[in-house]
């Protein structure tokens, strides 16, 4: 049984930082591209970042480029999202997801497995 479990969300002031983690089990983690997505109330789920199976290739949404960093540790079967210089518009539920396409993609429909999400709230 595949499980993706996110942690690290919370309430932070604008300009602050958070580090999200996503622990994976039940799948050959190092063969999967991994992504982070987010969904704010009343909005569609949107792409945040993706990392290739090796960690050597990353892609970011323009809205987070230069502020967020995605990384992975295949030995720990965990993917991370370091979020700096947070803004109120970053407030959302953040989801990690696994993509059988090892390079990772930006469309939610391409991802096979999803976590339950973790809430990030940025106050102004």
PDB file of C-alpha atoms in Angstrom:
ATOM      1  CA  UNK A   1       0.000   0.000   0.000  1.00  0.00           C
ATOM      2  CA  UNK A   2       1.426   3.318  -1.097  1.00  0.00           C
ATOM      3  CA  UNK A   3       1.473   6.092   1.469  1.00  0.00           C
ATOM      4  CA  UNK A   4       2.630   9.684   1.174  1.00  0.00           C
ATOM      5  CA  UNK A   5       2.518  11.566   4.461  1.00  0.00           C
ATOM      6  CA  UNK A   6       3.157  15.307   4.548  1.00  0.00           C
ATOM      7  CA  UNK A   7       4.250  17.226   7.623  1.00  0.00           C
ATOM      8  CA  UNK A   8       5.683  20.589   8.556  1.00  0.00           C
ATOM      9  CA  UNK A   9       2.794  22.888   7.778  1.00  0.00           C
ATOM     10  CA  UNK A  10       1.590  25.569  10.137  1.00  0.00           C
ATOM     11  CA  UNK A  11       0.993  29.263  10.708  1.00  0.00           C
ATOM     12  CA  UNK A  12       3.784  31.701   9.900  1.00  0.00           C
ATOM     13  CA  UNK A  13       4.079  35.444   9.422  1.00  0.00           C
ATOM     14  CA  UNK A  14       4.783  36.936   6.042  1.00  0.00           C
ATOM     15  CA  UNK A  15       8.497  36.814   5.311  1.00  0.00           C
ATOM     16  CA  UNK A  16       8.968  33.686   7.384  1.00  0.00           C
ATOM     17  CA  UNK A  17       9.978  30.177   6.425  1.00  0.00           C
ATOM     18  CA  UNK A  18       8.646  26.647   6.648  1.00  0.00           C
ATOM     19  CA  UNK A  19      10.020  23.289   5.592  1.00  0.00           C
ATOM     20  CA  UNK A  20       7.561  20.671   4.429  1.00  0.00           C
ATOM     21  CA  UNK A  21       8.411  16.980   4.382  1.00  0.00           C
ATOM     22  CA  UNK A  22       6.723  14.103   2.616  1.00  0.00           C
ATOM     23  CA  UNK A  23       7.583  10.588   3.721  1.00  0.00           C
ATOM     24  CA  UNK A  24       6.830   7.900   1.153  1.00  0.00           C
ATOM     25  CA  UNK A  25       6.351   4.174   1.612  1.00  0.00           C
ATOM     26  CA  UNK A  26       5.096   1.232  -0.420  1.00  0.00           C
ATOM     27  CA  UNK A  27       6.596   2.318  -3.745  1.00  0.00           C
ATOM     28  CA  UNK A  28      10.045   2.233  -5.411  1.00  0.00           C
ATOM     29  CA  UNK A  29      10.667   5.823  -4.408  1.00  0.00           C
ATOM     30  CA  UNK A  30      13.881   6.370  -6.341  1.00  0.00           C
ATOM     31  CA  UNK A  31      12.095   5.539  -9.603  1.00  0.00           C
ATOM     32  CA  UNK A  32       9.454   8.226  -9.201  1.00  0.00           C
ATOM     33  CA  UNK A  33       9.483  11.902  -9.942  1.00  0.00           C
ATOM     34  CA  UNK A  34       8.051  13.794  -6.982  1.00  0.00           C
ATOM     35  CA  UNK A  35       6.049  16.979  -6.940  1.00  0.00           C
ATOM     36  CA  UNK A  36       4.488  19.510  -4.626  1.00  0.00           C
ATOM     37  CA  UNK A  37       1.126  21.076  -5.397  1.00  0.00           C
ATOM     38  CA  UNK A  38      -1.128  23.429  -3.477  1.00  0.00           C
ATOM     39  CA  UNK A  39      -4.788  24.285  -3.349  1.00  0.00           C
ATOM     40  CA  UNK A  40      -6.270  27.413  -1.842  1.00  0.00           C
ATOM     41  CA  UNK A  41      -9.972  27.662  -0.932  1.00  0.00           C
ATOM     42  CA  UNK A  42     -12.112  28.100  -4.023  1.00  0.00           C
ATOM     43  CA  UNK A  43      -9.199  27.561  -6.379  1.00  0.00           C
ATOM     44  CA  UNK A  44      -7.917  24.676  -8.451  1.00  0.00           C
ATOM     45  CA  UNK A  45      -4.947  22.639  -7.391  1.00  0.00           C
ATOM     46  CA  UNK A  46      -1.803  24.196  -8.815  1.00  0.00           C
ATOM     47  CA  UNK A  47       1.720  23.074  -9.476  1.00  0.00           C
ATOM     48  CA  UNK A  48       4.446  24.293  -7.130  1.00  0.00           C
ATOM     49  CA  UNK A  49       7.595  22.277  -7.862  1.00  0.00           C
ATOM     50  CA  UNK A  50       8.858  18.940  -9.067  1.00  0.00           C
ATOM     51  CA  UNK A  51      12.108  17.013  -8.702  1.00  0.00           C
ATOM     52  CA  UNK A  52      13.444  14.182 -10.836  1.00  0.00           C
ATOM     53  CA  UNK A  53      14.186  10.707  -9.521  1.00  0.00           C
ATOM     54  CA  UNK A  54      17.829  11.557  -8.854  1.00  0.00           C
ATOM     55  CA  UNK A  55      17.247  15.037  -7.530  1.00  0.00           C
ATOM     56  CA  UNK A  56      19.336  16.395 -10.345  1.00  0.00           C
ATOM     57  CA  UNK A  57      16.528  18.213 -12.123  1.00  0.00           C
ATOM     58  CA  UNK A  58      13.988  20.577 -10.622  1.00  0.00           C
ATOM     59  CA  UNK A  59      11.204  22.741 -12.036  1.00  0.00           C
ATOM     60  CA  UNK A  60       9.318  25.507 -10.226  1.00  0.00           C
ATOM     61  CA  UNK A  61       6.194  27.525 -10.775  1.00  0.00           C
ATOM     62  CA  UNK A  62       7.020  31.127 -11.556  1.00  0.00           C
ATOM     63  CA  UNK A  63       5.179  32.245  -8.442  1.00  0.00           C
ATOM     64  CA  UNK A  64       7.627  30.446  -6.133  1.00  0.00           C
ATOM     65  CA  UNK A  65      10.847  30.536  -8.131  1.00  0.00           C
ATOM     66  CA  UNK A  66      13.701  31.908  -6.068  1.00  0.00           C
ATOM     67  CA  UNK A  67      11.798  31.450  -2.783  1.00  0.00           C
ATOM     68  CA  UNK A  68      11.062  27.703  -2.632  1.00  0.00           C
ATOM     69  CA  UNK A  69      13.463  24.788  -2.975  1.00  0.00           C
ATOM     70  CA  UNK A  70      12.458  21.184  -3.603  1.00  0.00           C
ATOM     71  CA  UNK A  71      14.824  18.362  -2.722  1.00  0.00           C
ATOM     72  CA  UNK A  72      14.738  14.661  -1.988  1.00  0.00           C
ATOM     73  CA  UNK A  73      16.606  12.037  -0.008  1.00  0.00           C
ATOM     74  CA  UNK A  74      16.158   8.655  -1.659  1.00  0.00           C
ATOM     75  CA  UNK A  75      17.755   6.835   1.261  1.00  0.00           C
ATOM     76  CA  UNK A  76      15.048   8.254   3.531  1.00  0.00           C
ATOM     77  CA  UNK A  77      12.324   8.051   0.845  1.00  0.00           C
ATOM     78  CA  UNK A  78      11.439  11.642   1.648  1.00  0.00           C
ATOM     79  CA  UNK A  79      10.901  14.761  -0.429  1.00  0.00           C
ATOM     80  CA  UNK A  80      11.173  18.259   1.013  1.00  0.00           C
ATOM     81  CA  UNK A  81       9.947  21.733   0.187  1.00  0.00           C
ATOM     82  CA  UNK A  82      11.862  24.578   1.781  1.00  0.00           C
ATOM     83  CA  UNK A  83       9.716  27.702   1.645  1.00  0.00           C
ATOM     84  CA  UNK A  84      11.322  31.083   2.337  1.00  0.00           C
ATOM     85  CA  UNK A  85      10.036  34.642   2.094  1.00  0.00           C
ATOM     86  CA  UNK A  86       6.501  33.401   2.462  1.00  0.00           C
ATOM     87  CA  UNK A  87       3.634  35.587   1.335  1.00  0.00           C
ATOM     88  CA  UNK A  88      -0.065  35.569   2.287  1.00  0.00           C
ATOM     89  CA  UNK A  89      -0.860  34.318  -1.211  1.00  0.00           C
ATOM     90  CA  UNK A  90       1.124  31.150  -0.438  1.00  0.00           C
ATOM     91  CA  UNK A  91      -1.643  30.144   1.979  1.00  0.00           C
ATOM     92  CA  UNK A  92      -3.028  26.779   0.861  1.00  0.00           C
ATOM     93  CA  UNK A  93      -3.125  23.089   1.552  1.00  0.00           C
ATOM     94  CA  UNK A  94       0.122  21.637   0.215  1.00  0.00           C
ATOM     95  CA  UNK A  95       0.181  18.147  -1.271  1.00  0.00           C
ATOM     96  CA  UNK A  96       3.035  15.936  -2.322  1.00  0.00           C
ATOM     97  CA  UNK A  97       2.569  13.507  -5.176  1.00  0.00           C
ATOM     98  CA  UNK A  98       4.447  10.738  -6.964  1.00  0.00           C
ATOM     99  CA  UNK A  99       4.824  10.549 -10.745  1.00  0.00           C
ATOM    100  CA  UNK A 100       5.840   7.305 -12.454  1.00  0.00           C
ATOM    101  CA  UNK A 101       7.517   9.528 -15.041  1.00  0.00           C
ATOM    102  CA  UNK A 102      10.893   9.789 -13.340  1.00  0.00           C
ATOM    103  CA  UNK A 103      11.627  13.357 -14.385  1.00  0.00           C
ATOM    104  CA  UNK A 104       8.464  14.716 -12.801  1.00  0.00           C
ATOM    105  CA  UNK A 105       5.804  16.787 -14.535  1.00  0.00           C
ATOM    106  CA  UNK A 106       3.727  19.851 -13.742  1.00  0.00           C
ATOM    107  CA  UNK A 107       0.184  18.605 -14.399  1.00  0.00           C
ATOM    108  CA  UNK A 108      -1.692  17.137 -11.410  1.00  0.00           C
ATOM    109  CA  UNK A 109      -3.414  14.623 -13.682  1.00  0.00           C
ATOM    110  CA  UNK A 110      -0.051  12.999 -14.445  1.00  0.00           C
ATOM    111  CA  UNK A 111       0.578  12.027 -10.825  1.00  0.00           C
ATOM    112  CA  UNK A 112      -0.311   8.572  -9.615  1.00  0.00           C
ATOM    113  CA  UNK A 113      -0.197   8.881  -5.831  1.00  0.00           C
ATOM    114  CA  UNK A 114      -1.096  11.732  -3.473  1.00  0.00           C
ATOM    115  CA  UNK A 115      -0.686  12.571   0.165  1.00  0.00           C
ATOM    116  CA  UNK A 116      -3.441  13.909   2.391  1.00  0.00           C
ATOM    117  CA  UNK A 117      -2.062  17.449   2.474  1.00  0.00           C
ATOM    118  CA  UNK A 118      -0.739  19.827   5.092  1.00  0.00           C
ATOM    119  CA  UNK A 119      -2.089  23.322   5.772  1.00  0.00           C
ATOM    120  CA  UNK A 120       0.170  26.326   5.342  1.00  0.00           C
ATOM    121  CA  UNK A 121      -1.180  29.669   6.506  1.00  0.00           C
ATOM    122  CA  UNK A 122       0.776  32.886   6.038  1.00  0.00           C
ATOM    123  CA  UNK A 123      -0.449  35.908   7.964  1.00  0.00           C
ATOM    124  CA  UNK A 124       0.157  39.461   6.810  1.00  0.00           C
TER     125      UNK A 124
END
